[in-house]
Coordinates of C-alpha atoms (C1' of nucleotides) in Angstrom, one line a residue:
Chain A
X1 CA -2.3 -63.3 28.6
X2 CA -2.7 -60.1 26.7
X3 CA -4.4 -59.6 23.4
X4 CA -1.0 -58.9 21.8
X5 CA 0.2 -62.4 23.1
X6 CA -3.0 -64.0 21.8
X7 CA -2.1 -62.8 18.4
X8 CA -0.4 -64.9 15.9
X9 CA -1.3 -68.2 17.5
X10 CA -2.7 -70.3 14.8
X11 CA 0.1 -69.6 12.4
X12 CA -1.7 -66.6 10.9
X13 CA -2.4 -63.2 12.3
X14 CA -5.5 -64.5 14.0
X15 CA -6.9 -64.3 17.5
X16 CA -8.1 -67.5 18.9
X17 CA -11.5 -66.0 18.8
X18 CA -11.3 -65.3 15.2
X19 CA -9.9 -68.8 14.7
X20 CA -13.0 -70.2 16.3
X21 CA -15.2 -68.2 14.1
X22 CA -13.5 -69.5 11.0
X23 CA -14.0 -73.0 12.4
X24 CA -17.7 -72.5 12.5
X25 CA -17.6 -71.0 9.0
X26 CA -15.9 -74.0 7.7
X27 CA -18.4 -76.2 9.4
X28 CA -21.2 -74.2 7.8
X29 CA -19.5 -74.7 4.4
X30 CA -19.0 -78.4 4.8
X31 CA -22.5 -78.9 5.8
X32 CA -24.3 -76.7 3.4
X33 CA -22.1 -75.8 0.7
X34 CA -21.5 -72.3 -0.5
X35 CA -25.0 -71.2 -0.3
X36 CA -25.0 -71.9 3.4
X37 CA -22.0 -69.6 3.9
X38 CA -23.8 -66.4 4.6
X39 CA -22.5 -63.6 6.9
X40 CA -25.7 -63.7 8.9
X41 CA -25.4 -67.4 9.2
X42 CA -21.7 -67.4 10.3
X43 CA -22.5 -64.6 12.8
X44 CA -25.3 -66.8 14.3
X45 CA -23.3 -69.9 14.3
X46 CA -20.3 -68.4 15.9
X47 CA -22.2 -66.2 18.3
X48 CA -20.6 -63.0 16.9
X49 CA -21.8 -59.8 15.2
X50 CA -21.7 -59.3 11.5
X51 CA -19.9 -56.0 12.3
X52 CA -17.1 -58.0 13.8
X53 CA -16.9 -60.2 10.7
X54 CA -16.4 -57.1 8.5
X55 CA -13.9 -55.6 11.0
X56 CA -11.8 -58.7 11.1
X57 CA -11.9 -59.9 7.6
X58 CA -12.9 -57.0 5.5
X59 CA -15.6 -58.6 3.4
X60 CA -17.0 -62.0 2.3
X61 CA -14.0 -62.7 0.1
X62 CA -11.6 -61.8 2.9
X63 CA -13.5 -64.1 5.1
X64 CA -13.2 -66.9 2.7
X65 CA -9.5 -66.4 2.1
X66 CA -8.9 -66.4 5.7
X67 CA -10.7 -69.7 5.9
X68 CA -8.5 -71.3 3.3
X69 CA -5.4 -69.9 5.0
X70 CA -6.6 -71.1 8.4
X71 CA -7.4 -74.5 7.1
X72 CA -4.1 -74.8 5.5
X73 CA -2.2 -73.7 8.6
X74 CA -3.8 -76.7 10.4
X75 CA -2.5 -79.3 7.9
X76 CA 1.1 -79.2 8.1
X77 CA 2.9 -81.9 6.2
X78 CA 5.8 -83.4 8.1
X79 CA 8.8 -84.0 5.8
X80 CA 9.7 -87.6 6.4
X81 CA 13.4 -87.7 7.1
X82 CA 14.2 -90.4 4.6
X83 CA 17.8 -91.4 5.3
X84 CA 19.0 -95.0 4.7
X85 CA 16.4 -95.7 2.1
X86 CA 16.3 -98.9 0.5
X87 CA 13.9 -100.5 -1.9
X88 CA 11.4 -101.7 0.6
X89 CA 11.4 -98.6 2.9
X90 CA 11.0 -96.5 -0.5
X91 CA 7.9 -98.5 -1.3
X92 CA 6.5 -98.3 2.1
X93 CA 7.0 -94.5 2.1
X94 CA 5.4 -94.1 -1.2
X95 CA 2.4 -96.3 -0.1
X96 CA 2.0 -94.1 3.1
X97 CA 2.2 -91.1 0.7
X98 CA -0.4 -92.3 -1.5
X99 CA -2.9 -93.2 1.3
X100 CA -2.3 -89.9 2.9
X101 CA -2.8 -88.1 -0.5
X102 CA -6.2 -90.0 -0.9
X103 CA -7.3 -89.3 2.7
X104 CA -6.6 -85.5 2.3
X105 CA -8.4 -85.3 -1.1
X106 CA -11.4 -87.2 0.4
X107 CA -11.6 -85.1 3.5
X108 CA -14.8 -83.1 4.1
X109 CA -13.1 -79.7 4.4
X110 CA -10.8 -80.2 1.4
X111 CA -13.8 -81.1 -0.7
X112 CA -15.8 -78.2 0.4
X113 CA -12.9 -75.6 -0.1
X114 CA -12.0 -77.1 -3.5
X115 CA -15.8 -76.8 -4.5
X116 CA -16.0 -73.2 -3.3
X117 CA -12.9 -72.2 -5.2
X118 CA -13.7 -74.0 -8.3
X119 CA -17.3 -72.4 -8.1
X120 CA -15.6 -68.9 -7.9
X121 CA -12.9 -69.6 -10.5
X122 CA -14.9 -67.7 -13.1
X123 CA -15.5 -64.6 -11.3
X124 CA -12.6 -63.8 -9.2
X125 CA -9.8 -64.5 -11.5
X126 CA -9.0 -67.8 -9.7
X127 CA -7.5 -66.0 -6.9
X128 CA -8.9 -68.5 -4.5
X129 CA -7.6 -71.4 -6.9
X130 CA -4.3 -70.1 -6.7
X131 CA -4.3 -69.8 -3.0
X132 CA -5.7 -73.2 -2.5
X133 CA -3.0 -74.6 -4.9
X134 CA -0.2 -72.7 -3.3
X135 CA -1.1 -73.5 0.4
X136 CA -2.5 -76.9 0.1
X137 CA -1.1 -78.6 -3.1
X138 CA 2.3 -77.4 -3.0
X139 CA 2.9 -78.9 0.5
X140 CA 2.1 -82.2 -0.4
X141 CA 3.9 -81.9 -3.7
X142 CA 7.1 -80.9 -2.0
X143 CA 6.8 -84.0 0.2
X144 CA 6.5 -86.1 -2.8
X145 CA 9.3 -84.4 -4.6
X146 CA 11.6 -84.9 -1.6
X147 CA 10.7 -88.6 -1.5
X148 CA 11.3 -89.0 -5.3
X149 CA 14.6 -87.2 -5.1
X150 CA 15.8 -89.4 -2.2
X151 CA 14.8 -92.5 -4.2
X152 CA 16.9 -91.2 -7.1
X153 CA 19.9 -90.3 -5.0
X154 CA 19.7 -93.9 -3.5
X155 CA 19.7 -95.4 -7.1
X156 CA 16.3 -96.8 -6.6
X157 CA 14.4 -94.5 -9.1
X158 CA 15.4 -93.4 -12.5
X159 CA 13.8 -90.3 -14.1
X160 CA 14.8 -87.2 -15.9
X161 CA 12.1 -84.9 -15.2
X162 CA 11.0 -85.0 -11.5
X163 CA 7.8 -83.1 -12.4
X164 CA 6.8 -85.7 -15.0
X165 CA 7.5 -88.6 -12.5
X166 CA 5.4 -86.8 -9.9
X167 CA 2.7 -86.2 -12.4
X168 CA 2.6 -89.9 -13.3
X169 CA 2.5 -90.9 -9.5
X170 CA -0.2 -88.4 -8.9
X171 CA -2.3 -89.8 -11.7
X172 CA -1.8 -93.3 -10.9
X173 CA -2.8 -92.6 -7.2
X174 CA -5.7 -90.3 -7.9
X175 CA -7.0 -91.1 -11.4
X176 CA -10.4 -89.5 -11.6
X177 CA -11.4 -90.2 -8.0
X178 CA -11.0 -86.7 -7.0
X179 CA -13.2 -85.3 -9.6
X180 CA -15.9 -87.9 -8.9
X181 CA -15.8 -87.0 -5.3
X182 CA -16.0 -83.3 -6.0
X183 CA -19.1 -83.9 -8.2
X184 CA -20.7 -85.4 -5.2
X185 CA -20.0 -89.1 -5.3
X186 CA -20.5 -90.7 -1.9
X187 CA -16.9 -90.7 -0.3
X188 CA -17.8 -93.1 2.4
X189 CA -18.0 -96.2 0.1
X190 CA -14.8 -95.2 -1.6
X191 CA -12.6 -94.8 1.4
X192 CA -12.4 -98.7 2.0
X193 CA -10.5 -99.0 -1.3
X194 CA -7.9 -96.5 -0.5
X195 CA -5.4 -99.1 0.8
X196 CA -5.6 -101.4 -2.2
X197 CA -5.6 -98.4 -4.6
X198 CA -2.5 -96.9 -3.0
X199 CA -0.7 -100.2 -3.2
X200 CA -1.6 -100.7 -6.9
X201 CA -0.5 -97.2 -7.8
X202 CA 2.8 -97.5 -6.0
X203 CA 3.4 -100.8 -7.7
X204 CA 2.7 -99.4 -11.1
X205 CA 4.7 -96.3 -10.5
X206 CA 7.7 -98.4 -9.4
X207 CA 7.4 -100.5 -12.5
X208 CA 7.7 -97.4 -14.6
X209 CA 10.4 -95.5 -12.7
X210 CA 12.0 -98.2 -10.4
X211 CA 15.4 -99.5 -11.2
X212 CA 14.7 -102.9 -9.7
X213 CA 12.3 -104.3 -12.1
Chain B
X1 CA -42.4 -77.8 -41.5
X2 CA -44.7 -77.9 -38.4
X3 CA -43.9 -77.6 -34.8
X4 CA -44.2 -81.4 -34.3
X5 CA -41.7 -82.0 -37.0
X6 CA -39.3 -79.6 -35.6
X7 CA -39.4 -81.3 -32.3
X8 CA -36.8 -83.9 -31.4
X9 CA -34.1 -82.5 -33.6
X10 CA -31.3 -82.0 -31.3
X11 CA -31.4 -85.5 -30.0
X12 CA -33.5 -84.2 -27.1
X13 CA -37.0 -83.2 -27.0
X14 CA -36.1 -79.7 -28.0
X15 CA -37.3 -77.2 -30.5
X16 CA -34.4 -75.6 -32.4
X17 CA -35.6 -72.3 -30.9
X18 CA -35.0 -73.9 -27.4
X19 CA -31.6 -75.3 -28.5
X20 CA -30.6 -71.6 -29.6
X21 CA -31.7 -70.5 -26.1
X22 CA -29.6 -73.1 -24.5
X23 CA -26.7 -72.2 -26.6
X24 CA -26.9 -68.6 -25.3
X25 CA -27.2 -69.9 -21.8
X26 CA -24.0 -71.9 -22.3
X27 CA -22.3 -68.8 -23.6
X28 CA -23.4 -66.8 -20.6
X29 CA -22.1 -69.6 -18.4
X30 CA -18.8 -69.9 -20.1
X31 CA -18.2 -66.1 -20.0
X32 CA -19.4 -65.2 -16.6
X33 CA -19.6 -68.3 -14.6
X34 CA -22.7 -69.4 -12.5
X35 CA -23.2 -65.9 -11.4
X36 CA -24.0 -64.8 -14.9
X37 CA -26.4 -67.6 -15.4
X38 CA -29.6 -65.6 -14.2
X39 CA -33.0 -66.1 -15.9
X40 CA -33.2 -62.4 -16.8
X41 CA -29.8 -62.5 -18.4
X42 CA -30.6 -65.6 -20.4
X43 CA -33.9 -64.1 -21.6
X44 CA -32.1 -61.0 -22.5
X45 CA -29.3 -62.9 -24.4
X46 CA -31.5 -65.1 -26.2
X47 CA -34.3 -62.6 -27.0
X48 CA -36.9 -64.6 -25.3
X49 CA -39.1 -64.1 -22.4
X50 CA -38.6 -65.4 -18.8
X51 CA -42.0 -66.8 -19.0
X52 CA -41.2 -68.9 -21.9
X53 CA -38.0 -70.1 -20.1
X54 CA -40.1 -71.4 -17.3
X55 CA -42.7 -72.8 -19.7
X56 CA -40.0 -74.9 -21.4
X57 CA -37.8 -75.8 -18.6
X58 CA -39.8 -75.6 -15.5
X59 CA -37.4 -73.9 -13.2
X60 CA -33.8 -72.8 -13.1
X61 CA -32.5 -76.3 -12.2
X62 CA -34.4 -77.8 -15.1
X63 CA -32.8 -75.3 -17.3
X64 CA -29.4 -76.3 -16.2
X65 CA -30.3 -79.9 -16.6
X66 CA -31.3 -79.2 -20.1
X67 CA -28.0 -77.2 -20.8
X68 CA -26.1 -80.4 -19.7
X69 CA -28.2 -82.7 -21.8
X70 CA -28.0 -80.4 -24.7
X71 CA -24.2 -80.2 -24.7
X72 CA -23.9 -83.8 -24.2
X73 CA -26.0 -84.4 -27.1
X74 CA -23.7 -82.4 -29.3
X75 CA -20.6 -84.5 -28.4
X76 CA -21.1 -88.0 -29.6
X77 CA -17.9 -90.0 -29.5
X78 CA -17.6 -92.3 -32.6
X79 CA -16.6 -95.7 -31.7
X80 CA -13.5 -96.4 -33.9
X81 CA -14.0 -99.6 -35.5
X82 CA -10.7 -101.2 -34.5
X83 CA -10.3 -104.3 -36.6
X84 CA -6.9 -105.4 -37.8
X85 CA -5.3 -104.0 -34.6
X86 CA -1.4 -104.2 -34.4
X87 CA 1.0 -102.8 -31.9
X88 CA 1.5 -99.5 -33.9
X89 CA -2.1 -98.8 -34.7
X90 CA -3.1 -99.5 -31.1
X91 CA -0.6 -97.0 -29.9
X92 CA -1.8 -94.6 -32.5
X93 CA -5.4 -95.0 -31.4
X94 CA -4.4 -94.7 -27.8
X95 CA -2.6 -91.4 -28.5
X96 CA -5.5 -90.0 -30.4
X97 CA -7.7 -90.9 -27.5
X98 CA -5.5 -89.2 -25.2
X99 CA -5.4 -85.9 -27.0
X100 CA -9.2 -86.1 -27.5
X101 CA -9.6 -86.6 -23.8
X102 CA -7.4 -83.7 -22.8
X103 CA -9.0 -81.5 -25.5
X104 CA -12.5 -82.2 -24.2
X105 CA -11.5 -81.6 -20.5
X106 CA -9.8 -78.3 -21.5
X107 CA -12.9 -77.2 -23.5
X108 CA -14.6 -73.9 -22.3
X109 CA -18.1 -75.5 -22.0
X110 CA -16.8 -78.6 -20.4
X111 CA -15.0 -76.6 -17.7
X112 CA -17.9 -74.4 -17.2
X113 CA -20.4 -77.0 -16.8
X114 CA -18.1 -79.1 -14.5
X115 CA -17.5 -76.1 -12.4
X116 CA -21.4 -75.5 -12.1
X117 CA -22.1 -79.1 -11.2
X118 CA -19.4 -79.2 -8.6
X119 CA -20.6 -75.8 -7.1
X120 CA -24.0 -77.3 -6.8
X121 CA -22.8 -80.8 -5.6
X122 CA -23.5 -79.8 -1.9
X123 CA -27.0 -78.6 -2.2
X124 CA -28.8 -80.7 -4.8
X125 CA -27.6 -84.1 -3.8
X126 CA -25.2 -84.3 -6.7
X127 CA -28.0 -84.6 -9.2
X128 CA -26.2 -82.7 -11.8
X129 CA -22.9 -84.4 -11.0
X130 CA -24.4 -87.8 -11.7
X131 CA -25.9 -86.3 -14.9
X132 CA -22.6 -85.0 -16.2
X133 CA -21.0 -88.2 -15.1
X134 CA -23.5 -90.3 -16.9
X135 CA -23.9 -88.3 -20.2
X136 CA -20.2 -87.1 -20.6
X137 CA -17.9 -89.3 -18.9
X138 CA -19.5 -92.6 -19.7
X139 CA -19.3 -92.0 -23.4
X140 CA -15.5 -91.5 -23.5
X141 CA -15.1 -94.2 -20.9
X142 CA -16.8 -96.6 -23.2
X143 CA -14.7 -95.6 -26.1
X144 CA -11.6 -96.4 -24.0
X145 CA -13.0 -99.5 -22.8
X146 CA -13.6 -100.8 -26.3
X147 CA -10.3 -99.9 -27.3
X148 CA -8.6 -101.5 -24.4
X149 CA -10.7 -104.7 -24.9
X150 CA -9.7 -104.8 -28.6
X151 CA -6.2 -104.5 -27.6
X152 CA -6.5 -107.4 -25.1
X153 CA -8.3 -109.6 -27.8
X154 CA -5.5 -109.0 -30.2
X155 CA -2.9 -110.1 -27.6
X156 CA -1.4 -106.7 -27.3
X157 CA -2.5 -105.6 -23.8
X158 CA -2.6 -107.9 -20.7
X159 CA -4.8 -106.9 -17.7
X160 CA -7.3 -108.6 -15.5
X161 CA -9.4 -105.7 -14.4
X162 CA -10.4 -103.4 -17.3
X163 CA -11.5 -100.8 -15.0
X164 CA -8.1 -100.7 -13.2
X165 CA -6.4 -100.6 -16.6
X166 CA -8.7 -97.7 -17.6
X167 CA -8.1 -95.9 -14.3
X168 CA -4.4 -96.1 -14.9
X169 CA -4.7 -94.8 -18.4
X170 CA -6.9 -92.0 -17.4
X171 CA -4.5 -91.0 -14.4
X172 CA -1.4 -91.0 -16.6
X173 CA -3.1 -88.9 -19.3
X174 CA -5.0 -86.4 -17.1
X175 CA -2.9 -86.4 -13.8
X176 CA -3.8 -83.1 -12.0
X177 CA -4.3 -81.0 -15.2
X178 CA -8.0 -81.2 -14.9
X179 CA -8.2 -80.0 -11.4
X180 CA -5.9 -77.2 -12.1
X181 CA -7.9 -76.0 -15.1
X182 CA -11.1 -76.3 -12.9
X183 CA -9.4 -74.1 -10.4
X184 CA -8.8 -71.4 -13.0
X185 CA -5.2 -72.1 -14.2
X186 CA -5.1 -70.6 -17.8
X187 CA -5.8 -73.3 -20.2
X188 CA -4.3 -71.5 -23.3
X189 CA -0.7 -72.1 -22.2
X190 CA -1.3 -75.8 -21.4
X191 CA -2.8 -76.8 -24.6
X192 CA 0.5 -76.7 -26.5
X193 CA 1.8 -79.5 -24.3
X194 CA -1.2 -81.9 -25.0
X195 CA 0.6 -83.7 -27.7
X196 CA 3.7 -84.6 -25.9
X197 CA 1.7 -85.2 -22.7
X198 CA -0.5 -87.7 -24.6
X199 CA 2.5 -89.6 -26.0
X200 CA 4.3 -89.9 -22.8
X201 CA 1.1 -91.2 -21.0
X202 CA 0.4 -93.7 -23.8
X203 CA 4.1 -94.8 -23.7
X204 CA 3.9 -95.3 -19.9
X205 CA 0.6 -97.2 -20.1
X206 CA 2.0 -99.6 -22.7
X207 CA 4.9 -100.2 -20.3
X208 CA 2.6 -101.2 -17.7
X209 CA 0.0 -103.2 -19.7
X210 CA 1.6 -103.9 -23.3
X211 CA 2.8 -107.4 -23.9
X212 CA 5.4 -106.2 -26.3
X213 CA 7.9 -104.5 -23.9
Chain C
dT1 C1' -60.6 -63.1 -42.8
dG2 C1' -60.9 -64.3 -38.3
dC3 C1' -59.4 -67.4 -34.2
dG4 C1' -56.2 -69.2 -31.1
dA5 C1' -51.7 -70.5 -29.6
dA6 C1' -47.3 -69.2 -28.8
dC7 C1' -44.3 -65.8 -27.4
dC8 C1' -41.7 -61.3 -26.5
dG9 C1' -41.0 -57.5 -23.5
dT10 C1' -41.8 -55.6 -19.0
dA11 C1' -43.5 -54.8 -14.9
dC12 C1' -44.1 -56.7 -10.6
dC13 C1' -43.7 -59.5 -6.0
dG14 C1' -41.4 -61.7 -2.3
dT15 C1' -37.2 -63.0 -0.6
dA16 C1' -32.6 -63.1 0.8
dC17 C1' -28.2 -61.5 0.8
dG18 C1' -23.9 -58.2 1.6
dG19 C1' -22.8 -54.6 4.1
dT20 C1' -23.7 -50.6 7.5
dA21 C1' -25.4 -48.2 11.5
dC22 C1' -27.0 -48.1 16.1
dT23 C1' -27.5 -49.6 21.1
dG24 C1' -26.6 -51.8 25.2
dA25 C1' -23.4 -54.8 27.8
dT26 C1' -18.9 -56.3 29.1
dT27 C1' -14.2 -55.7 30.1
dG28 C1' -9.6 -53.9 31.2
dG29 C1' -6.6 -50.0 32.6
dG30 C1' -5.7 -45.8 35.2
Chain D
dC1 C1' -14.8 -45.4 40.2
dC2 C1' -14.7 -44.0 35.6
dC3 C1' -13.4 -44.0 30.7
dA4 C1' -12.5 -46.1 26.4
dA5 C1' -12.5 -49.8 23.5
dT6 C1' -14.6 -54.0 22.1
dC7 C1' -18.2 -56.8 20.9
dA8 C1' -23.0 -59.2 20.5
dG9 C1' -27.5 -58.5 18.9
dT10 C1' -30.5 -56.2 15.9
dA11 C1' -32.5 -53.3 12.8
dC12 C1' -32.0 -51.4 8.5
dC13 C1' -30.9 -50.3 3.5
dG14 C1' -30.0 -51.2 -1.4
dT15 C1' -29.7 -54.5 -4.6
dA16 C1' -30.5 -58.6 -7.2
dC17 C1' -32.4 -62.8 -7.9
dG18 C1' -36.2 -66.5 -8.9
dG19 C1' -40.6 -66.8 -10.3
dT20 C1' -45.4 -64.9 -11.9
dA21 C1' -48.7 -62.1 -14.4
dC22 C1' -50.2 -59.2 -18.0
dG23 C1' -50.6 -56.4 -22.5
dG24 C1' -49.3 -56.5 -27.4
dT25 C1' -47.8 -59.0 -31.4
dT26 C1' -46.8 -62.5 -34.6
dC27 C1' -47.8 -66.6 -37.1
dG28 C1' -50.1 -71.0 -38.3
dC29 C1' -54.5 -72.6 -39.7
dA30 C1' -59.3 -73.1 -41.0

DNA sequence: TGCGAACCGTACCGTACGGTACTGATTGGG
DNA sequence: CCCAATCAGTACCGTACGGTACGGTTCGCA
């Protein structure tokens, strides 16, 4: 296996070695926050030299960008082939989507990266924010949009503006939980309520946009 | 006017001089993010000495805590005396609440303080997060809870769990706008849509929890 | 008028970080 | 067997920050 072959394995233009380094960097970030994300610390944790870090990623910002891209490349949302959609299966799919959304938002790495991007939003012109939005949010948003569109095509949902409907769905599912978790609320206690929360949100959403009720 | 009399003017145990200093600190934070919030910078902007800063606020964390408390003390939510509530006035009050909520969340200082608290959530055990939650969120939450309770007493709303109803209202109003703004999305463009957004959210909420429809 | 407290401005100290340069070891190819 | 490239480890540099100490000044008060 040549170096050229090893390239572009992780969906980015990254060596597996570089991926391992980014993995360690993410771990540092999750454990200690932005303050723990120092070049020396990463080099120590990943058993590599600072010089290599700068050679591979340019500077600290490049490394952080690479971390976001690397993490996004690991979380691919599979579009559910939603054929033969009836009222019950739509509700089931929506509930699964809701649970997945809550699980993703409550994830260690997701929270840490969002905290990092939010903390830097003032100084870097929200470059990281846009990146996180584009590579994380958009994915799950498309999955929901496809689901809603399928529901409408099947005559199970009625809405004019798909974005508005998605906004309502998202708000009913997430409410202020995401912010509370970003602010440091212990996520362990909350996760138990995700199932019930998801069902309630989907029920409310179907009351608003379903044709059945 | 003695120094003792000047104390406790701003709702906290603060001299007006100290309040002015905190004002400048908030301005620095809004303009330049956490990185701009240095003790030397604050001293320069407020024309005071670093020694005074440490004398008044202990250390940098104490100063940040004081900033949060100071800002919270300026934003007192007036409980609307909601007697003689009918369907139309309830809807009007809810829309006003929704607009206020969006305006508050989109405010410069609110965004900056939330960014700061989120950025420090990993290292300080979410002390700032809890403070922000307690002194900012709780206020507006109580206002909403009172409104919802009044609506239920008047037979206009039907819900078992007030927290659940409030969660739905909050989610329908805010959706993912808060996170987007925290991540750096330009807030100027969004503010124009607040009115329509608030009306839509309240309409949806009344569809879910109103007794009239 | 004289005293003392508060305070501004600045200089200072230790530390820690981002980024660079150098050395020695390893590896793969000809 | 040697050469070139890569990389780990470390030492180093400039800078900037949090926090402290000190001289000079103002202001309330007796």
